[in-house]
Tab-separated table of C-alpha atoms in Angstrom:
chain	number	residue	atom	x	y	z
A	1	MET	CA	33.123	-24.184	-50.710
A	2	ASN	CA	33.704	-20.918	-48.372
A	3	ALA	CA	30.675	-19.059	-48.758
A	4	ALA	CA	31.597	-15.248	-47.527
A	5	ARG	CA	30.633	-12.331	-49.833
A	6	HIS	CA	33.741	-10.682	-47.973
A	7	THR	CA	37.115	-12.402	-49.338
A	8	LYS	CA	40.451	-10.210	-48.463
A	9	ARG	CA	43.406	-9.602	-50.215
A	10	LEU	CA	45.711	-12.680	-48.751
A	11	LEU	CA	49.032	-10.833	-48.743
A	12	ALA	CA	47.218	-8.390	-46.337
A	13	ALA	CA	45.412	-11.419	-44.352
A	14	LEU	CA	49.100	-12.806	-44.270
A	15	MET	CA	49.906	-9.104	-42.278
A	16	ALA	CA	46.567	-8.704	-40.195
A	17	SER	CA	46.803	-11.712	-38.676
A	18	ALA	CA	44.664	-12.326	-35.722
A	19	ILE	CA	47.115	-12.858	-33.173
A	20	THR	CA	46.517	-14.627	-29.718
A	21	VAL	CA	47.982	-14.719	-26.627
A	22	VAL	CA	46.984	-17.551	-24.264
A	23	ASP	CA	48.414	-17.540	-19.898
A	24	VAL	CA	48.751	-21.013	-19.541
A	25	HIS	CA	49.725	-23.405	-16.705
A	26	ALA	CA	49.089	-26.762	-17.879
A	27	ALA	CA	52.163	-28.042	-16.157
A	28	VAL	CA	55.450	-27.506	-14.687
A	29	THR	CA	56.530	-24.225	-15.527
A	30	ASP	CA	59.824	-22.849	-15.540
A	31	ILE	CA	60.511	-19.596	-14.443
A	32	TYR	CA	63.435	-17.287	-16.471
A	33	SER	CA	65.570	-16.656	-12.864
A	34	GLN	CA	66.825	-13.201	-14.931
A	35	PRO	CA	64.728	-10.227	-15.995
A	36	LEU	CA	63.968	-10.208	-20.086
A	37	ALA	CA	65.198	-6.434	-19.862
A	38	THR	CA	68.907	-6.921	-18.260
A	39	THR	CA	69.082	-9.629	-20.527
A	40	SER	CA	70.997	-9.534	-23.666
A	41	THR	CA	70.145	-13.343	-25.322
A	42	VAL	CA	65.929	-14.103	-24.746
A	43	VAL	CA	65.579	-17.141	-23.626
A	44	ALA	CA	62.501	-17.229	-23.644
A	45	LYS	CA	62.041	-18.128	-27.232
A	46	PRO	CA	58.453	-17.206	-28.796
A	47	ASN	CA	55.836	-19.704	-29.868
A	48	LEU	CA	54.967	-19.107	-33.068
A	49	MET	CA	51.522	-21.345	-34.843
A	50	PHE	CA	50.638	-20.836	-38.624
A	51	ILE	CA	47.320	-21.940	-39.685
A	52	LEU	CA	46.409	-22.212	-42.649
A	53	ASP	CA	43.141	-21.177	-44.123
A	54	ASN	CA	42.989	-24.876	-46.574
A	55	SER	CA	38.868	-24.401	-47.734
A	56	GLY	CA	37.906	-24.563	-50.607
A	57	SER	CA	37.443	-21.653	-51.912
A	58	MET	CA	41.247	-21.106	-51.357
A	59	GLY	CA	41.806	-22.891	-54.486
A	60	ASN	CA	39.499	-20.124	-57.062
A	61	ASP	CA	41.859	-18.403	-59.145
A	62	TYR	CA	39.814	-15.101	-58.200
A	63	MET	CA	39.025	-13.029	-55.520
A	64	PRO	CA	36.551	-10.884	-54.507
A	65	ASP	CA	33.847	-14.842	-54.854
A	66	GLU	CA	31.912	-11.937	-57.189
A	67	MET	CA	35.010	-11.668	-59.792
A	68	ASN	CA	34.082	-15.469	-60.744
A	69	ASN	CA	32.866	-14.999	-64.811
A	70	SER	CA	35.836	-16.145	-66.934
A	71	GLY	CA	33.836	-14.001	-69.920
A	72	LYS	CA	34.075	-10.446	-67.285
A	73	TYR	CA	36.784	-7.937	-68.285
A	74	GLY	CA	37.710	-7.741	-64.501
A	75	TYR	CA	38.397	-11.492	-64.004
A	76	ARG	CA	42.175	-11.240	-66.183
A	77	SER	CA	42.464	-7.067	-65.190
A	78	ALA	CA	44.488	-7.146	-61.980
A	79	GLN	CA	41.759	-3.631	-61.411
A	80	CYS	CA	39.371	-5.982	-60.789
A	81	ASN	CA	40.417	-9.397	-59.716
A	82	GLY	CA	42.744	-9.404	-56.717
A	83	VAL	CA	44.773	-12.626	-57.265
A	84	ALA	CA	45.273	-11.578	-61.457
A	85	PHE	CA	47.350	-10.356	-63.100
A	86	ASP	CA	49.594	-7.292	-62.941
A	87	PRO	CA	51.991	-6.802	-65.093
A	88	ALA	CA	53.743	-3.715	-63.051
A	89	LEU	CA	54.573	-6.787	-60.203
A	90	SER	CA	57.648	-9.097	-60.486
A	91	TYR	CA	56.630	-12.557	-59.844
A	92	ALA	CA	59.406	-14.723	-57.793
A	93	PRO	CA	59.914	-17.821	-57.443
A	94	PRO	CA	59.042	-19.173	-54.408
A	95	VAL	CA	62.254	-19.983	-51.806
A	96	LYS	CA	62.672	-23.108	-50.312
A	97	TYR	CA	63.160	-23.224	-46.570
A	98	ASP	CA	67.361	-22.977	-47.032
A	99	GLY	CA	66.991	-19.599	-48.590
A	100	THR	CA	67.003	-20.409	-52.059
A	101	SER	CA	64.525	-20.628	-55.063
A	102	TYR	CA	62.265	-22.666	-57.080
A	103	PRO	CA	63.486	-22.741	-60.372
A	104	ASP	CA	61.498	-20.437	-63.115
A	105	VAL	CA	58.863	-22.458	-65.106
A	106	ASN	CA	58.958	-22.494	-69.070
A	107	PHE	CA	56.135	-20.756	-70.577
A	108	ASN	CA	55.142	-23.165	-73.424
A	109	ALA	CA	54.555	-26.016	-70.205
A	110	VAL	CA	53.363	-24.652	-66.740
A	111	PRO	CA	51.898	-27.213	-64.339
A	112	PRO	CA	48.561	-26.015	-62.608
A	113	ASP	CA	51.044	-25.952	-59.485
A	114	GLY	CA	54.450	-25.016	-59.479
A	115	TYR	CA	54.962	-27.036	-55.805
A	116	THR	CA	54.226	-30.309	-57.373
A	117	ASN	CA	54.913	-29.601	-61.425
A	118	ILE	CA	53.034	-31.976	-62.572
A	119	GLY	CA	49.675	-31.512	-64.789
A	120	SER	CA	46.396	-33.315	-65.568
A	121	SER	CA	46.425	-36.846	-66.781
A	122	SER	CA	49.361	-38.252	-64.894
A	123	ARG	CA	50.797	-41.365	-66.252
A	124	SER	CA	54.622	-43.039	-65.560
A	125	SER	CA	58.165	-43.919	-67.482
A	126	SER	CA	60.146	-46.181	-66.659
A	127	THR	CA	62.967	-45.022	-69.309
A	128	SER	CA	66.219	-43.342	-68.104
A	129	LEU	CA	66.766	-39.982	-69.032
A	130	THR	CA	69.201	-37.884	-67.763
A	131	VAL	CA	68.213	-34.139	-66.625
A	132	GLY	CA	68.659	-31.247	-69.832
A	133	THR	CA	67.197	-29.856	-72.619
A	134	GLY	CA	67.570	-31.319	-76.197
A	135	SER	CA	65.030	-34.327	-78.014
A	136	LYS	CA	63.930	-36.316	-75.404
A	137	VAL	CA	62.561	-39.946	-76.290
A	138	LEU	CA	60.745	-42.202	-73.686
A	139	THR	CA	57.927	-45.021	-72.883
A	140	VAL	CA	55.439	-44.414	-71.234
A	141	SER	CA	51.570	-46.367	-69.888
A	142	GLY	CA	48.732	-46.598	-67.750
A	143	GLY	CA	46.022	-44.378	-67.084
A	144	SER	CA	44.115	-45.443	-70.343
A	145	LEU	CA	46.765	-44.986	-72.671
A	146	GLY	CA	45.690	-45.075	-76.805
A	147	SER	CA	47.070	-44.287	-79.978
A	148	THR	CA	45.532	-40.586	-79.782
A	149	SER	CA	46.788	-39.816	-76.703
A	150	TYR	CA	49.011	-37.045	-77.446
A	151	ALA	CA	49.571	-35.017	-80.258
A	152	VAL	CA	52.274	-32.802	-81.835
A	153	ASN	CA	52.531	-29.770	-80.326
A	154	ASN	CA	51.305	-31.400	-76.251
A	155	ALA	CA	52.706	-28.976	-73.974
A	156	ILE	CA	53.813	-31.972	-71.102
A	157	LEU	CA	55.821	-32.011	-68.367
A	158	ILE	CA	58.200	-34.209	-67.068
A	159	THR	CA	58.804	-34.637	-63.867
A	160	SER	CA	61.267	-37.401	-61.359
A	161	GLN	CA	58.952	-39.579	-59.204
A	162	SER	CA	61.212	-38.777	-55.958
A	163	ASN	CA	61.860	-35.235	-56.370
A	164	PRO	CA	58.930	-32.422	-57.570
A	165	LEU	CA	62.348	-30.028	-58.381
A	166	VAL	CA	63.938	-32.720	-60.549
A	167	TRP	CA	61.502	-32.063	-63.841
A	168	MET	CA	61.733	-31.112	-67.566
A	169	SER	CA	59.488	-29.482	-69.841
A	170	GLY	CA	58.540	-29.247	-73.995
A	171	LEU	CA	55.825	-29.611	-76.488
A	172	VAL	CA	55.752	-32.972	-78.072
A	173	SER	CA	57.595	-34.003	-81.685
A	174	ALA	CA	55.868	-37.766	-82.196
A	175	TYR	CA	54.478	-39.795	-80.498
A	176	SER	CA	52.683	-43.434	-81.690
A	177	TYR	CA	51.264	-46.563	-79.518
A	178	SER	CA	51.992	-50.752	-80.011
A	179	SER	CA	50.601	-52.496	-77.799
A	180	GLY	CA	49.262	-51.074	-74.727
A	181	THR	CA	52.685	-48.993	-74.394
A	182	GLY	CA	53.723	-45.267	-75.623
A	183	THR	CA	56.602	-43.573	-77.498
A	184	LEU	CA	57.071	-39.846	-76.654
A	185	THR	CA	59.743	-37.710	-77.984
A	186	ILE	CA	59.569	-34.459	-76.382
A	187	ASP	CA	60.984	-31.152	-77.457
A	188	VAL	CA	61.911	-29.763	-73.663
A	189	THR	CA	63.585	-26.687	-73.761
A	190	ALA	CA	63.277	-25.974	-70.097
A	191	SER	CA	64.930	-28.201	-67.349
A	192	SER	CA	65.475	-27.961	-63.600
A	193	GLY	CA	67.843	-29.891	-61.528
A	194	SER	CA	70.367	-32.741	-62.509
A	195	GLY	CA	71.637	-36.303	-62.919
A	196	THR	CA	69.967	-38.773	-64.313
A	197	SER	CA	66.616	-41.058	-62.907
A	198	GLY	CA	64.818	-44.583	-63.917
A	199	SER	CA	61.449	-43.000	-62.299
A	200	TRP	CA	59.533	-40.437	-63.748
A	201	THR	CA	55.455	-38.964	-64.063
A	202	VAL	CA	54.162	-37.707	-67.594
A	203	SER	CA	51.305	-35.090	-68.132
A	204	PHE	CA	50.094	-32.255	-69.711
A	205	GLY	CA	51.042	-28.784	-69.188
A	206	THR	CA	49.466	-25.824	-70.380
A	207	ASP	CA	51.606	-23.351	-72.814
A	208	LEU	CA	50.849	-20.237	-72.500
A	209	ASN	CA	50.963	-18.990	-75.900
A	210	ASN	CA	48.704	-16.655	-76.463
A	211	SER	CA	46.960	-16.401	-73.039
A	212	THR	CA	45.211	-12.480	-72.703
A	213	TYR	CA	45.255	-9.774	-69.589
A	214	TYR	CA	43.193	-7.166	-69.396
A	215	THR	CA	45.492	-3.397	-68.043
A	216	TYR	CA	43.354	-1.012	-67.186
A	217	THR	CA	43.237	3.177	-68.672
A	218	GLY	CA	39.619	4.171	-66.161
A	219	SER	CA	39.821	6.497	-63.132
A	220	GLN	CA	38.052	4.454	-60.958
A	221	THR	CA	40.236	2.809	-57.744
A	222	ARG	CA	41.290	-0.637	-58.304
A	223	MET	CA	39.478	-3.302	-56.444
A	224	ASN	CA	37.184	-1.012	-54.582
A	225	TRP	CA	34.690	-3.537	-54.303
A	226	THR	CA	32.064	-1.920	-52.187
A	227	TYR	CA	29.607	-3.946	-49.839
A	228	ASP	CA	25.586	-2.375	-47.957
A	229	SER	CA	25.494	-2.776	-44.606
A	230	SER	CA	23.270	-6.908	-45.276
A	231	GLY	CA	27.203	-7.803	-47.025
A	232	ASN	CA	25.458	-7.740	-50.659
A	233	VAL	CA	28.107	-6.325	-53.111
A	234	GLN	CA	26.815	-3.113	-54.664
A	235	THR	CA	26.227	-3.261	-58.247
A	236	GLY	CA	25.055	0.179	-58.985
A	237	THR	CA	28.761	1.478	-58.987
A	238	THR	CA	31.081	2.577	-61.674
A	239	PHE	CA	33.112	0.211	-60.966
A	240	TYR	CA	31.604	-2.974	-60.489
A	241	GLY	CA	29.662	-1.689	-63.741
A	242	GLU	CA	33.297	-1.535	-66.048
A	243	CYS	CA	34.635	-5.236	-63.859
A	244	GLN	CA	31.794	-6.709	-64.526
A	245	SER	CA	31.129	-5.891	-68.292
A	246	ASN	CA	31.200	-8.728	-70.961
A	247	VAL	CA	34.210	-9.059	-72.966
A	248	GLY	CA	32.888	-6.200	-75.905
A	249	SER	CA	31.054	-4.893	-74.049
A	250	THR	CA	30.683	-1.079	-72.360
A	251	PRO	CA	31.420	0.255	-70.298
A	252	GLY	CA	33.852	-1.986	-69.850
A	253	SER	CA	35.327	-1.280	-73.521
A	254	SER	CA	36.248	1.612	-72.986
A	255	VAL	CA	38.944	1.190	-70.414
A	256	PHE	CA	40.513	-2.347	-70.256
A	257	THR	CA	43.053	-3.106	-72.565
A	258	ALA	CA	44.250	-6.495	-73.970
A	259	VAL	CA	47.650	-7.588	-73.215
A	260	THR	CA	48.429	-10.852	-76.058
A	261	LEU	CA	51.336	-12.721	-74.629
A	262	SER	CA	52.929	-14.495	-77.351
A	263	ASN	CA	56.360	-16.917	-78.301
A	264	ALA	CA	57.022	-13.705	-79.739
A	265	SER	CA	56.857	-11.695	-76.725
A	266	ALA	CA	59.497	-10.496	-75.073
A	267	THR	CA	61.779	-13.475	-72.496
A	268	ALA	CA	61.395	-11.433	-69.095
A	269	ASP	CA	57.889	-11.266	-69.621
A	270	LYS	CA	56.699	-14.681	-70.630
A	271	GLN	CA	58.435	-15.461	-67.741
A	272	ASN	CA	56.769	-13.467	-65.332
A	273	TYR	CA	53.670	-14.318	-66.387
A	274	ALA	CA	54.703	-18.020	-65.972
A	275	ASN	CA	56.225	-17.683	-62.348
A	276	TRP	CA	52.922	-16.297	-61.713
A	277	TYR	CA	50.182	-19.253	-63.617
A	278	ALA	CA	52.445	-21.424	-61.215
A	279	TYR	CA	53.297	-19.315	-57.892
A	280	TYR	CA	50.621	-17.276	-57.323
A	281	ARG	CA	47.202	-17.536	-59.813
A	282	THR	CA	45.435	-18.890	-56.916
A	283	ARG	CA	44.787	-17.853	-53.206
A	284	ARG	CA	46.494	-21.206	-52.304
A	285	LEU	CA	49.408	-20.744	-54.903
A	286	MET	CA	49.431	-16.688	-53.647
A	287	MET	CA	48.921	-18.251	-50.021
A	288	ARG	CA	51.543	-20.132	-49.837
A	289	THR	CA	53.975	-18.467	-51.749
A	290	ALA	CA	54.024	-15.055	-49.710
A	291	SER	CA	53.852	-16.425	-46.168
A	292	GLY	CA	56.863	-18.982	-47.383
A	293	ARG	CA	58.772	-15.488	-48.489
A	294	ALA	CA	57.870	-13.578	-44.716
A	295	PHE	CA	59.261	-16.112	-42.790
A	296	THR	CA	62.321	-17.023	-44.541
A	297	ALA	CA	64.156	-13.921	-42.491
A	298	LEU	CA	63.205	-16.049	-39.083
A	299	ASN	CA	65.157	-18.146	-37.127
A	300	ASN	CA	65.737	-20.417	-34.140
A	301	ASN	CA	65.332	-17.602	-31.898
A	302	PHE	CA	61.984	-18.517	-32.671
A	303	ARG	CA	59.847	-20.815	-32.500
A	304	VAL	CA	57.331	-22.155	-34.847
A	305	GLY	CA	54.884	-24.104	-35.952
A	306	PHE	CA	52.117	-25.230	-38.614
A	307	THR	CA	48.902	-26.251	-39.364
A	308	VAL	CA	45.837	-26.169	-41.361
A	309	ILE	CA	42.091	-25.125	-40.518
A	310	SER	CA	40.895	-28.580	-41.631
A	311	ASP	CA	42.845	-31.136	-39.220
A	312	THR	CA	41.394	-31.520	-35.600
A	313	GLY	CA	44.105	-33.114	-34.567
A	314	VAL	CA	47.614	-31.877	-33.057
A	315	SER	CA	49.318	-35.287	-33.918
A	316	ALA	CA	52.729	-34.150	-35.716
A	317	GLY	CA	53.426	-35.771	-39.161
A	318	THR	CA	49.688	-36.165	-39.958
A	319	ASN	CA	47.007	-33.354	-42.003
A	320	TRP	CA	50.407	-31.363	-42.119
A	321	PHE	CA	50.814	-31.073	-38.565
A	322	VAL	CA	54.019	-29.555	-37.727
A	323	ASP	CA	54.749	-29.320	-33.282
A	324	VAL	CA	56.249	-26.005	-32.205
A	325	GLY	CA	60.208	-25.924	-31.853
A	326	ASP	CA	62.566	-24.061	-32.679
A	327	PHE	CA	62.821	-22.678	-35.895
A	328	ASP	CA	66.246	-24.078	-36.869
A	329	ALA	CA	66.500	-25.877	-40.436
A	330	SER	CA	64.754	-29.143	-39.665
A	331	LYS	CA	62.219	-27.330	-38.283
A	332	LYS	CA	61.601	-25.086	-41.281
A	333	GLN	CA	62.353	-27.555	-43.407
A	334	ALA	CA	59.423	-29.249	-42.163
A	335	PHE	CA	57.080	-26.181	-41.711
A	336	TYR	CA	57.713	-25.594	-45.741
A	337	THR	CA	57.185	-29.422	-46.744
A	338	SER	CA	53.704	-29.041	-45.086
A	339	LEU	CA	52.857	-25.436	-46.181
A	340	TYR	CA	54.003	-25.983	-49.180
A	341	SER	CA	52.509	-29.515	-49.606
A	342	ALA	CA	48.838	-28.910	-47.599
A	343	THR	CA	45.724	-29.517	-49.701
A	344	GLY	CA	42.467	-27.842	-49.798
A	345	ASN	CA	39.104	-29.150	-48.319
A	346	SER	CA	35.348	-28.060	-48.631
A	347	SER	CA	34.519	-25.904	-45.385
A	348	THR	CA	36.403	-23.175	-43.164
A	349	PRO	CA	36.055	-24.183	-39.437
A	350	LEU	CA	38.381	-20.737	-38.156
A	351	ARG	CA	36.488	-20.254	-35.071
A	352	ALA	CA	37.879	-24.498	-34.310
A	353	SER	CA	40.812	-24.093	-35.264
A	354	LEU	CA	41.581	-21.281	-33.898
A	355	ALA	CA	40.109	-23.130	-30.261
A	356	LYS	CA	42.333	-26.000	-31.161
A	357	VAL	CA	45.734	-23.912	-31.212
A	358	GLY	CA	44.454	-22.071	-27.522
A	359	ARG	CA	44.354	-25.471	-26.444
A	360	TYR	CA	47.535	-27.041	-28.048
A	361	PHE	CA	49.141	-24.168	-26.272
A	362	ALA	CA	47.487	-24.990	-23.388
A	363	ASN	CA	48.450	-28.673	-23.500
A	364	LYS	CA	44.853	-29.895	-22.830
A	365	ALA	CA	44.120	-30.207	-26.615
A	366	PRO	CA	42.842	-34.055	-27.464
A	367	ASN	CA	45.747	-36.688	-27.578
A	368	GLN	CA	48.084	-33.621	-27.507
A	369	GLN	CA	51.480	-35.289	-26.672
A	370	SER	CA	54.252	-32.603	-26.906
A	371	ASP	CA	54.084	-29.517	-24.881
A	372	PRO	CA	55.432	-26.326	-26.524
A	373	MET	CA	55.210	-23.702	-23.225
A	374	GLN	CA	59.260	-23.858	-21.551
A	375	TYR	CA	58.778	-20.660	-19.105
A	376	SER	CA	56.106	-18.863	-17.682
A	377	CYS	CA	56.934	-15.121	-19.310
A	378	GLN	CA	56.785	-16.968	-22.995
A	379	ARG	CA	54.960	-15.043	-24.986
A	380	ASN	CA	52.275	-17.320	-27.562
A	381	TYR	CA	50.735	-16.103	-30.996
A	382	ALA	CA	48.613	-18.327	-33.707
A	383	ILE	CA	48.266	-16.062	-36.977
A	384	LEU	CA	45.247	-17.189	-39.376
A	385	SER	CA	46.111	-17.173	-42.486
A	386	THR	CA	42.492	-16.998	-44.471
A	387	ASP	CA	40.725	-15.229	-47.834
A	388	GLY	CA	36.472	-14.670	-45.513
A	389	TYR	CA	34.446	-15.386	-43.025
A	390	TRP	CA	34.366	-18.922	-40.578
A	391	ASN	CA	31.546	-21.343	-41.544
A	392	THR	CA	30.391	-24.037	-39.239
A	393	GLY	CA	30.976	-26.716	-41.906
A	394	THR	CA	33.019	-28.809	-40.709
A	395	GLU	CA	32.459	-28.195	-36.508
A	396	THR	CA	31.961	-31.148	-34.422
A	397	SER	CA	31.314	-31.843	-30.980
A	398	SER	CA	34.655	-32.376	-30.795
A	399	TYR	CA	35.968	-29.850	-33.338
A	400	GLY	CA	35.260	-26.284	-31.857
A	401	PRO	CA	34.850	-22.842	-31.000
A	402	PHE	CA	35.784	-24.304	-26.883
A	403	ARG	CA	37.256	-23.367	-23.937
A	404	LEU	CA	40.190	-24.532	-23.000
A	405	SER	CA	38.574	-27.058	-19.744
A	406	SER	CA	36.116	-28.639	-21.792
A	407	ASN	CA	34.406	-29.202	-24.975
A	408	THR	CA	32.223	-25.279	-23.922
A	409	ASN	CA	32.009	-23.003	-26.227
A	410	VAL	CA	33.022	-20.016	-25.818
A	411	GLY	CA	29.990	-17.174	-26.385
A	412	GLN	CA	30.652	-14.021	-27.100
A	413	GLN	CA	33.327	-12.698	-24.728
A	414	ASP	CA	33.133	-8.887	-26.113
A	415	GLY	CA	29.748	-8.699	-26.503
A	416	THR	CA	28.782	-6.215	-23.549
A	417	GLU	CA	32.032	-4.032	-25.067
A	418	VAL	CA	31.872	-0.794	-26.339
A	419	LYS	CA	33.389	-0.554	-29.859
A	420	PRO	CA	35.742	-1.072	-31.069
A	421	MET	CA	35.728	-5.011	-29.652
A	422	TRP	CA	32.048	-4.779	-29.905
A	423	ASP	CA	31.015	-6.726	-33.081
A	424	GLY	CA	26.995	-5.757	-33.696
A	425	ALA	CA	26.053	-9.106	-31.216
A	426	ALA	CA	26.031	-9.966	-27.781
A	427	ALA	CA	24.447	-13.673	-27.471
A	428	VAL	CA	26.400	-15.215	-30.191
A	429	SER	CA	28.105	-18.638	-29.396
């Protein structure tokens, strides 16, 4: 897991991304015959590689790392936790590659990851069901099924095995078990998609009835975490004391107010909270959703690709890697599929991933098969989204912060420069 202390707000990380411009001469490259300033149609489209931090810490539902205790007021308040629910915001579902939206989720049966709509303790069912609300009866098997596997009012997700956007959700109204097979009766109250299918994944969702978050009425600036020169959080500030107060204790009890959402709450409030839970609750979920919205405005005037920091290679279709190409409907679909399905890893090799993309633009990455460069005047960018600092946990002799031509570290290139380029050290490899 990323041990960095200075974690950043994910949306800010997306907008203030690292941009790398690479001048390459890896192969014979066409030179555009007309100056770009005098043409109405730009042929030399910019190349853009988006790099997603898929480290383990991206699965955390708190930010920064210091706000990791669920027994503190700040854990469930947007005042202190950068990914906590904020009632002042509207948590719209994410967009798909074609610009349409993912569905709203069910307040009483929410998946932990809205992009898969699959919860815990998954089992299969071959019962033919038509998508829609109302009472549904199905048989389930597998996964150590027994007579006590389900109880009345358990929150259940029924997800199509061929399309995660086709699903139904609701509460168990009856359950029986005999000879290795369970029979579930579900009161389905929400659904997405249409049609009939005989291949389903049945899993537990989360019933958000009686969920609590905290609003703030004090005078401290939101997310005002401060650190000393060694990177340690300053624990003597008023802000820190309020955020780290145990629930029920001062000084937090005087500035935080509990808000509980129940089945009797306003429909809009319940839906907003459910969408936050499914699509924004963790660093990874929020970055997926924010990135998807940021890229939806791009079209085939841009050439776009995708990779994750844990992927050491540049093979299309492997480890979510998508080659840079015109951002048309086909490329958008591949990009969004990888963005929304990329799972986590333990380490944060940001340096290695940036170096890999630089070598990719130069057509010098190991085992590279596709050259993204078309013209010598083409611009090339790497946008890195991350929640913290790099580490060397998965850097190796073949995957590191290397120069273009060999597995030799780039080294400290600005160690002798004056501020703001100088970063405090002269000999870092």
